[in-house]
Coordinates of C-alpha atoms and ligand atoms in Angstrom, one line a residue:
X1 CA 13.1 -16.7 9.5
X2 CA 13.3 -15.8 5.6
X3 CA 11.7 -17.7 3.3
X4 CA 15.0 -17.7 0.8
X5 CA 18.7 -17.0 2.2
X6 CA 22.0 -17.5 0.8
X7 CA 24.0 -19.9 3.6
X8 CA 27.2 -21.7 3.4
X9 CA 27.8 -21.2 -0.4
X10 CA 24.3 -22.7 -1.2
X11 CA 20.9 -20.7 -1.6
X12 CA 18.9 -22.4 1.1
X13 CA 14.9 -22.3 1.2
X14 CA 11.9 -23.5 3.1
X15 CA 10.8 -26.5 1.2
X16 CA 6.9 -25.2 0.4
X17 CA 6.3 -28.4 -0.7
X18 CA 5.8 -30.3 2.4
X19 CA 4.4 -27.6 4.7
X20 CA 2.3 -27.6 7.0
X21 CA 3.0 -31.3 7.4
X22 CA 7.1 -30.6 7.9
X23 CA 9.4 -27.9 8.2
X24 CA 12.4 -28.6 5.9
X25 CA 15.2 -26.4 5.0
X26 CA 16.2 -27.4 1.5
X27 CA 19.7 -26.3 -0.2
X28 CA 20.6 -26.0 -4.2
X29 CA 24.3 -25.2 -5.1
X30 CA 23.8 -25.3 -9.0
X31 CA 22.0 -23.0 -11.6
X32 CA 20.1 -26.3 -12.7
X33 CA 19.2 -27.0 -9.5
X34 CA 18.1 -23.9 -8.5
X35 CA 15.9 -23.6 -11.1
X36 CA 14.7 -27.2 -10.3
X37 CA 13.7 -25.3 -7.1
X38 CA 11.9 -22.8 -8.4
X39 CA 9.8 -24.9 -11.5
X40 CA 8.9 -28.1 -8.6
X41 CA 8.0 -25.1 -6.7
X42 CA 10.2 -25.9 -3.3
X43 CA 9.7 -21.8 -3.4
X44 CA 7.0 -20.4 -4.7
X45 CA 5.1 -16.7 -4.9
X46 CA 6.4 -13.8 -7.3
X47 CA 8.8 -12.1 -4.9
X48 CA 10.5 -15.0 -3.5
X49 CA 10.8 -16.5 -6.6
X50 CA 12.8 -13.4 -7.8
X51 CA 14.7 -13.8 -4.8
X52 CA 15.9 -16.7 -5.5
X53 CA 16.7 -16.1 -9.1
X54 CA 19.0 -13.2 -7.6
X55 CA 21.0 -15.5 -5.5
X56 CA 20.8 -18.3 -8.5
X57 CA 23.1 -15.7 -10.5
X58 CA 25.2 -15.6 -7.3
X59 CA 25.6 -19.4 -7.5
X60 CA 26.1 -19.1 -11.4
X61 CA 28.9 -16.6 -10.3
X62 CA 30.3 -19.0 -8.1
X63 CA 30.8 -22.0 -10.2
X64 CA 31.7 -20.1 -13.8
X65 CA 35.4 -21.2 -14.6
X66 CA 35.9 -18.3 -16.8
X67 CA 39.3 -16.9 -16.8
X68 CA 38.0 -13.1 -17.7
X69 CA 35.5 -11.1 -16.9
X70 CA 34.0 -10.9 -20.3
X71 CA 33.7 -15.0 -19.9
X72 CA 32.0 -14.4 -16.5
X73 CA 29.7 -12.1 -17.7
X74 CA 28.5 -15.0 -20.8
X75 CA 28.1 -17.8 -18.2
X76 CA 26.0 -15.2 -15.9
X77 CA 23.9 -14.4 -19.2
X78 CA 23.4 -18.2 -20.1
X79 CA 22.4 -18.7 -16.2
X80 CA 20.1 -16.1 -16.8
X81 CA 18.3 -17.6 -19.7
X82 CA 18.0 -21.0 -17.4
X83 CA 16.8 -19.3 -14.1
X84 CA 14.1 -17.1 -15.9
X85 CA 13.2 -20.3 -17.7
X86 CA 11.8 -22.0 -14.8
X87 CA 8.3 -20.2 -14.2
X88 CA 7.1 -17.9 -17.3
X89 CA 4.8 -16.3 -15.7
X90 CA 5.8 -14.2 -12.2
X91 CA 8.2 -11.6 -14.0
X92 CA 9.9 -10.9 -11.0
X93 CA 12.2 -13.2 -11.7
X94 CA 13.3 -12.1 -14.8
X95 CA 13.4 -8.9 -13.2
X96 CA 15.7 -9.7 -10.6
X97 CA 17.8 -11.9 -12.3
X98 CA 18.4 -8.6 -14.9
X99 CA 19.3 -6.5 -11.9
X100 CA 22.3 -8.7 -11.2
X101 CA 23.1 -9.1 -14.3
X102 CA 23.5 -5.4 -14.2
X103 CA 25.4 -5.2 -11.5
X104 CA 28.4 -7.4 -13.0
X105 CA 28.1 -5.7 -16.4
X106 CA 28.8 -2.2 -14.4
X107 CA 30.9 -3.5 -12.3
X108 CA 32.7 -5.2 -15.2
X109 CA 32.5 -2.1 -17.0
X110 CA 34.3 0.0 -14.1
X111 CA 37.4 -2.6 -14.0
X112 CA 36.5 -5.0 -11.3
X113 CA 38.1 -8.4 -10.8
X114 CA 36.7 -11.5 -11.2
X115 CA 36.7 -11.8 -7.5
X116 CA 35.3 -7.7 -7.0
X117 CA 32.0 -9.3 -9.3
X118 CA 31.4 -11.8 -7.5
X119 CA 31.2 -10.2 -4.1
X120 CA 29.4 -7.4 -5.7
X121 CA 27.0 -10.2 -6.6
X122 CA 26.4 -11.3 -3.6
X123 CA 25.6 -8.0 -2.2
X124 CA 23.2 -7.0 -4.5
X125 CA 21.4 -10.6 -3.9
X126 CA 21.0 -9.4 -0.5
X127 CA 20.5 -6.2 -1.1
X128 CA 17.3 -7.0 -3.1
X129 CA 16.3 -9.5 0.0
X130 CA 16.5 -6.9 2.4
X131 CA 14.6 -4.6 0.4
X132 CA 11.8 -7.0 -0.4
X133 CA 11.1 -7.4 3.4
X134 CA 11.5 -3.6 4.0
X135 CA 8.7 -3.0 0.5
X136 CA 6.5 -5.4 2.0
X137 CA 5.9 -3.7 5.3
X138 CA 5.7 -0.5 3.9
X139 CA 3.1 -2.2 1.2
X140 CA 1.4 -3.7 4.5
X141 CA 0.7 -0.3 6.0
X142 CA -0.3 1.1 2.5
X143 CA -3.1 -1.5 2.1
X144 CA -4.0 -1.1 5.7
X145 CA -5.0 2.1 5.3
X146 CA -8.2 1.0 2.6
X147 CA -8.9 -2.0 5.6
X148 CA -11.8 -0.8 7.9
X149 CA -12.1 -2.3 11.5
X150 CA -14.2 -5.0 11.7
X151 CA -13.5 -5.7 8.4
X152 CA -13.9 -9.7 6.4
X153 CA -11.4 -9.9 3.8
X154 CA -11.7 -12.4 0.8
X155 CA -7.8 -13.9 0.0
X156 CA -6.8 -15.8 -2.9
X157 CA -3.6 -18.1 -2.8
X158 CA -0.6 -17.6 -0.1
X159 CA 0.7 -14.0 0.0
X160 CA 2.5 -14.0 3.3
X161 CA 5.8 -14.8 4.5
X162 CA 6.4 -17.5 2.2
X163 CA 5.8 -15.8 -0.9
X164 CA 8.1 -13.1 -0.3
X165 CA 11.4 -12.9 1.6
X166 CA 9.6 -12.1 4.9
X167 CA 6.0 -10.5 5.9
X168 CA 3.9 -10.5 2.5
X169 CA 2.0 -8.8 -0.2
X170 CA -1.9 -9.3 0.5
X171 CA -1.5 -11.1 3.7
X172 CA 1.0 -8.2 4.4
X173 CA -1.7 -6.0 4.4
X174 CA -3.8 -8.4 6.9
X175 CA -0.5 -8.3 9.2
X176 CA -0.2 -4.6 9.2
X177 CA -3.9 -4.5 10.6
X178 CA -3.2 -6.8 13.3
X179 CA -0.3 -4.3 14.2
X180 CA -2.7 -1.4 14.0
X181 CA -5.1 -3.3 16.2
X182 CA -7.6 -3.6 13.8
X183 CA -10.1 -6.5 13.9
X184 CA -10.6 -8.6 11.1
X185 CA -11.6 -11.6 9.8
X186 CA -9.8 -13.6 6.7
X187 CA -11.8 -15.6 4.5
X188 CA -8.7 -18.0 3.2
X189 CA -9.9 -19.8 -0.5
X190 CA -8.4 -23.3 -0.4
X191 CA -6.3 -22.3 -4.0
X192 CA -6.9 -25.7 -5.9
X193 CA -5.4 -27.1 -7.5
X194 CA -1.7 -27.0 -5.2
X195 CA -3.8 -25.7 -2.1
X196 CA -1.6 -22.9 -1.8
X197 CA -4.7 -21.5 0.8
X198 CA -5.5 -24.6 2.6
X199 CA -1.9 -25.4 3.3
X200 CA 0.0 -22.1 3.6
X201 CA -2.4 -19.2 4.1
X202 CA -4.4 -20.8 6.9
X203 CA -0.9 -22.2 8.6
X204 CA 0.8 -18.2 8.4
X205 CA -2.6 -17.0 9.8
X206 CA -3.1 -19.7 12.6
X207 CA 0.5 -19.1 13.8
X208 CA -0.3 -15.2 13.5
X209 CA -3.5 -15.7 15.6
X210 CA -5.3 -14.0 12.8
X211 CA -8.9 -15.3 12.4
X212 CA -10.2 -16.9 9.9
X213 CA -11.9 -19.5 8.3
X214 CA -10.4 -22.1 5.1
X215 CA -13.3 -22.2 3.0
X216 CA -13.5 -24.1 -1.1
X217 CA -12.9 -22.2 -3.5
X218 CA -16.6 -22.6 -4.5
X219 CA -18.4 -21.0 -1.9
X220 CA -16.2 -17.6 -2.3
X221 CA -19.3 -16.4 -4.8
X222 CA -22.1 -17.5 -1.8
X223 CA -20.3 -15.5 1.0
X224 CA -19.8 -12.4 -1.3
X225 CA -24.2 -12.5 -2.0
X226 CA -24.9 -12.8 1.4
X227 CA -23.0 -9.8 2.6
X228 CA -20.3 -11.8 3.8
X229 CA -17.3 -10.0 2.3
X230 CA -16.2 -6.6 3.0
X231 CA -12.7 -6.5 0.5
X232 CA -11.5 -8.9 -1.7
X233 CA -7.4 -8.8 -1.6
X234 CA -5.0 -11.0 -3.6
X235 CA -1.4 -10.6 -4.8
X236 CA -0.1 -10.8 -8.4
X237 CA 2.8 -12.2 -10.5
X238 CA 2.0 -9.6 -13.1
X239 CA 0.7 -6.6 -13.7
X240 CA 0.7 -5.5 -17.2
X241 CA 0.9 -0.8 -18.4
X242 CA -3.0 -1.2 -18.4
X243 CA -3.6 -2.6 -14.9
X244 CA -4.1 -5.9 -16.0
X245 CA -3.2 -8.4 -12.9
X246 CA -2.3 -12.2 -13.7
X247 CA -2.6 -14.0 -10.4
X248 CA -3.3 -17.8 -9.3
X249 CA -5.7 -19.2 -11.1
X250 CA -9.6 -18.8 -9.7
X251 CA -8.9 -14.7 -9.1
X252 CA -10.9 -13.5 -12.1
X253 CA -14.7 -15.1 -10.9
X254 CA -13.7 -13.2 -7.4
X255 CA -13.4 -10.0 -9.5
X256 CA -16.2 -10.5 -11.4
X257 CA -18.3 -11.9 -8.2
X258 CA -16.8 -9.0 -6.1
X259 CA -18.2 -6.5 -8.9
X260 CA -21.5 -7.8 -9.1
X261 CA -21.9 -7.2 -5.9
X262 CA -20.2 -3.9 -5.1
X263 CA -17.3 -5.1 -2.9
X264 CA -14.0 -3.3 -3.4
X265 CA -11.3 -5.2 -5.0
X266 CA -7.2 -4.5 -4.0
X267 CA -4.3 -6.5 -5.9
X268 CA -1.1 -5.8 -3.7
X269 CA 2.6 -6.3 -5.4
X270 CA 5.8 -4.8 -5.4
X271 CA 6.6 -2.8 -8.2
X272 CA 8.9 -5.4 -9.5
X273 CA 5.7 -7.3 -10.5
X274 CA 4.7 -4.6 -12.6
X275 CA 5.5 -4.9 -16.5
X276 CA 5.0 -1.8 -18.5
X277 CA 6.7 -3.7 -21.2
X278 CA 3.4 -5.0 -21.9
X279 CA 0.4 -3.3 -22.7
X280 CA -2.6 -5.4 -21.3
X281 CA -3.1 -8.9 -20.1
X282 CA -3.3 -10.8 -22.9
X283 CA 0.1 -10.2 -23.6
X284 CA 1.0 -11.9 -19.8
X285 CA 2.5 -15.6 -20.4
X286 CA 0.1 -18.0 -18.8
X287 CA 1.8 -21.3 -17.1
X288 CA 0.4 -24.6 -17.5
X289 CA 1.7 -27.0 -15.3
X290 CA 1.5 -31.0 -15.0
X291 CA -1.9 -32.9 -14.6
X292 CA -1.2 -34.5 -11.8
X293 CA -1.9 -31.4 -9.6
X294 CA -5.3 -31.9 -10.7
X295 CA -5.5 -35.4 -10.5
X296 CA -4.0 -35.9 -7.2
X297 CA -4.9 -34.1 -3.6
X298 CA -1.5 -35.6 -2.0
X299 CA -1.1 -39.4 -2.9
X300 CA -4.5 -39.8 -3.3
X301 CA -6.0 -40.0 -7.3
X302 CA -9.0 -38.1 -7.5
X303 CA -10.0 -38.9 -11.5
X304 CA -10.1 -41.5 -13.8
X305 CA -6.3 -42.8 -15.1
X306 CA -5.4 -41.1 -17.9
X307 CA -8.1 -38.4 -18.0
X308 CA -7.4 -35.6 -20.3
X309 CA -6.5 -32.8 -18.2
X310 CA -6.0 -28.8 -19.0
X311 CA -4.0 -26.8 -16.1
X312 CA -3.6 -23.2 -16.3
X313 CA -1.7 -22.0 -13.3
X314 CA -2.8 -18.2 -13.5
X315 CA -5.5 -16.3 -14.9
X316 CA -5.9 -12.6 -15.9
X317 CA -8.5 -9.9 -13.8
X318 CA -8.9 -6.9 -16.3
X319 CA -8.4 -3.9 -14.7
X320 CA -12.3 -2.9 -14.8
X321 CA -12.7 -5.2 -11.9
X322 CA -9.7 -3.7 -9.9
X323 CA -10.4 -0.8 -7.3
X324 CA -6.7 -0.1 -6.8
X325 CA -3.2 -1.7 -6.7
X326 CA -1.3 -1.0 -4.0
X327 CA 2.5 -0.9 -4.5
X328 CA 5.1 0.4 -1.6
X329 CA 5.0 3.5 -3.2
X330 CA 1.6 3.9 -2.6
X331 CA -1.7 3.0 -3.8
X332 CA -2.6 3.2 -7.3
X333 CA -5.5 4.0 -9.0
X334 CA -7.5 4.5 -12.5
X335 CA -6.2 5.1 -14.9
X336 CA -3.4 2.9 -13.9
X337 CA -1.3 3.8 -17.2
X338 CA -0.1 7.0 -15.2
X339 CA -0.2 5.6 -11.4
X340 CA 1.6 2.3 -12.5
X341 CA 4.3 4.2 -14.4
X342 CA 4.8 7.0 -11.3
X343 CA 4.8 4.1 -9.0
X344 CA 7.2 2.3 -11.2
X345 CA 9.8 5.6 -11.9
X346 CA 9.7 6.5 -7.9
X347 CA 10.8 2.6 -7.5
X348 CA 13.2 2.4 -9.7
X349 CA 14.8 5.8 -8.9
X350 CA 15.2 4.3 -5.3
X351 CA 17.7 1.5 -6.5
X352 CA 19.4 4.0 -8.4
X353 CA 19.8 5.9 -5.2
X354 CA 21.2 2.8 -3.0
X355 CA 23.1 1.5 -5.6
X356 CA 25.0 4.7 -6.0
X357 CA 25.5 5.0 -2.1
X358 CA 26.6 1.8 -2.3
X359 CA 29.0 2.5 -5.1
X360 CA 30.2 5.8 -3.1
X361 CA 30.8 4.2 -0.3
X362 CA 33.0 1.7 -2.0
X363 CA 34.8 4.1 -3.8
X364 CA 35.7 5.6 -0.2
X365 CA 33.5 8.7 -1.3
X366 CA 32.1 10.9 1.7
X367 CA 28.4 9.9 1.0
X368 CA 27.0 11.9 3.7
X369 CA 25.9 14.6 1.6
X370 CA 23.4 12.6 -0.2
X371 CA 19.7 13.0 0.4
X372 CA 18.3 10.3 -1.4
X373 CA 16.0 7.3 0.8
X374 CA 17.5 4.1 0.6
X375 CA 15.4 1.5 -0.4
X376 CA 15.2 0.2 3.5
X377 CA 13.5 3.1 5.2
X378 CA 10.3 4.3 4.7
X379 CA 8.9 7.2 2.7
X380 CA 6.1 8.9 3.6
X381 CA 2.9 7.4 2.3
X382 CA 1.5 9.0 -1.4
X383 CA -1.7 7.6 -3.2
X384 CA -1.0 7.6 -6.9
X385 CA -4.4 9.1 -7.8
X386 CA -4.0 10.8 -11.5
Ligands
MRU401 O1 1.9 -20.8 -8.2 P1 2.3 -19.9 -7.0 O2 2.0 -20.5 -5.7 O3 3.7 -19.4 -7.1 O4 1.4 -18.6 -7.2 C1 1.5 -17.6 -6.3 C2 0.5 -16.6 -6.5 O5 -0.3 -16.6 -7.4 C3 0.5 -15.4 -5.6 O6 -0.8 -14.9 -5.4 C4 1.4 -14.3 -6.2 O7 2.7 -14.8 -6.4 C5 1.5 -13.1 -5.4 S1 2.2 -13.5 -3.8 C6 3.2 -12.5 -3.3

């Protein structure tokens, strides 16, 4: 099942929170509460969090009361402000909740209804959810092909199913080799301090039959010395023009461990976590988040009351330490400037392509004369090499 889906006029969502312990379907039906969602992190991981900013603008389309389209199109820009809000750091949220945006301002522009916006909306919310799952498997197969047999990958954080709409980013990548019938091994970090490893990483890989072990976070630099690691693979919430990758706090040392010791390094997102808008890392917002995550392992208080308490959420892996990022257009490499931006442009010119299929077919166009891939099948396989 998804991770994020849009059911009975509510967007509806695995509750992150409480897993592996229970499996609850949680539902929000306003912008607030969506973005409640998102900040208490019932959903969590870059992808599905821009998923579920997409269908928050649906929701925000929904409930607006205005009487014009012009109205509509304030109330979705003001729900825009509040969904991006919610985490700072992942910008596929922003992204995605622009992309609607988008869609009602052209739509709005070509003289739809009220009524034509909002289901227009809604399509494009489930558009991008369909194409998430589709960008992931071909991201999967991508990174697969870096993965030798045998190999032990090092994995930071959750990156499977449920931090995407459905398969994963890194753990994608792990999936795809089991589907080749590769042999490997998954070294799952624990992720302090939300356990996103311990919790969700080792419960997608158990269920998956994938082996692997949990190990702390502190023992990742031991097994990489003693010849224990063979790739080190994470996702990202952003990547900035330079190659830059923000991810869950803890990724940098695996960089910088992982170089020491000559062990290839792969950071696998969607291009919708790439920013060109910013030039390095250091321009990446960095969330802090409450002190209780580090205070607390469940119910149980781990420090002294009242301890003074700094929680960074994320952390930034210059792009020295990165071997290559693999997007669903391909693999990129040095300089990433130019493979980011190519894989970038070939994404974006995809949209462009379904969207005006979509628009054609709408407009009760004969579309069979287009040759452009919609974002749902598969291209052939590039590397973005300069
Ligand atoms: O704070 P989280 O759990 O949302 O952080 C998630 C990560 O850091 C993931 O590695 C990242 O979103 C990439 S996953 C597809």
């Amino acid at each position: 099942m998804r991770t994020v889906f849009w059911k009975d006029q509510q967007v509806q969502m695995i509750d992150q929170r409480l897993l592996p312990g229970e499996f609850v379907i949680a539902s929000f039906a306003t912008v607030d509460e969506v973005a409640r969602s998102i900040r208490e992190m019932y959903v969590r991981g870059a992808p599905a969090i821009g998923a579920t900013g997409a269908y928050g603008m649906v929701v925000a389309a929904q409930a607006s009361r205005a009487a014009d389209t012009a109205g509509l199109l304030a109330d979705l820009a003001a729900a825009k402000e509040v969904l991006d809000a919610a985490r700072p750091t992942a910008v596929n949220l922003s992204w995605a909740t622009a992309r609607l945006l988008e869609t009602a301002e052209e739509q709005v522009a070509n003289g739809a209804t009220l009524e034509a916006v909002r289901a227009a909306l809604l399509a494009e919310a489930e558009t991008l959810a369909d194409e998430d799952v589709a960008i992931n498997r071909r991201m999967g197969f991508h990174g697969a092909e870096v993965i030798p047999d045998g190999a032990n990958l090092l994995h930071h954080c959750n990156t499977g199913a449920l931090a995407v709409v459905d398969f994963g980013t890194a753990l994608g990548v792990v999936f795809a080799c089991q589907e080749q019938g590769k042999n490997i091994h998954v070294w799952v970090d624990e992720t302090r301090p939300r356990l996103q490893g311990a919790r969700l990483t080792a419960w997608e890989l158990m269920r998956a039959e994938i082996p692997m072990h949990l190990i702390a976070d502190n023992a990742a630099g031991h097994l990489m010395r003693t010849g224990k690691v063979d790739v080190v693979i994470f996702g990202a919430d952003r990547v900035a023009a330079n190659g830059d990758v923000a991810n869950k706090i803890g990724t940098y040392k695996l960089g910088v461990v992982a170089r020491e010791n000559g062990i290839p390094v792969y950071a696998v997102v969607p291009t919708s976590t790439i920013d060109l808008n910013l030039p390095d890392g250091d321009q990446i917002p960095i969330e802090e988040r409450d002190a209780s995550e580090v205070t607390y392992v469940g119910e149980t208080l781990i420090a002294p009351v009242d301890v003074p308490v700094y929680n960074p959420a994320f952390d930034v892996t210059p792009h020295r330490y990165i071997t290559g990022i693999v997007t669903e257009e391909g693999i990129c490499y040095p300089p990433f400037e130019k493979s980011l931006r190519q894989a970038k442009e070939a994404a974006e010119a995809r949209i462009r392509a379904t969207r005006s299929q979509r628009s054609g077919a709408q407009q009760g166009q004969d579309h069979h004369s287009t040759s452009a891939t919609s974002a749902t099948e598969s291209p052939p396989a590039t590397n973005l090499t300069p």
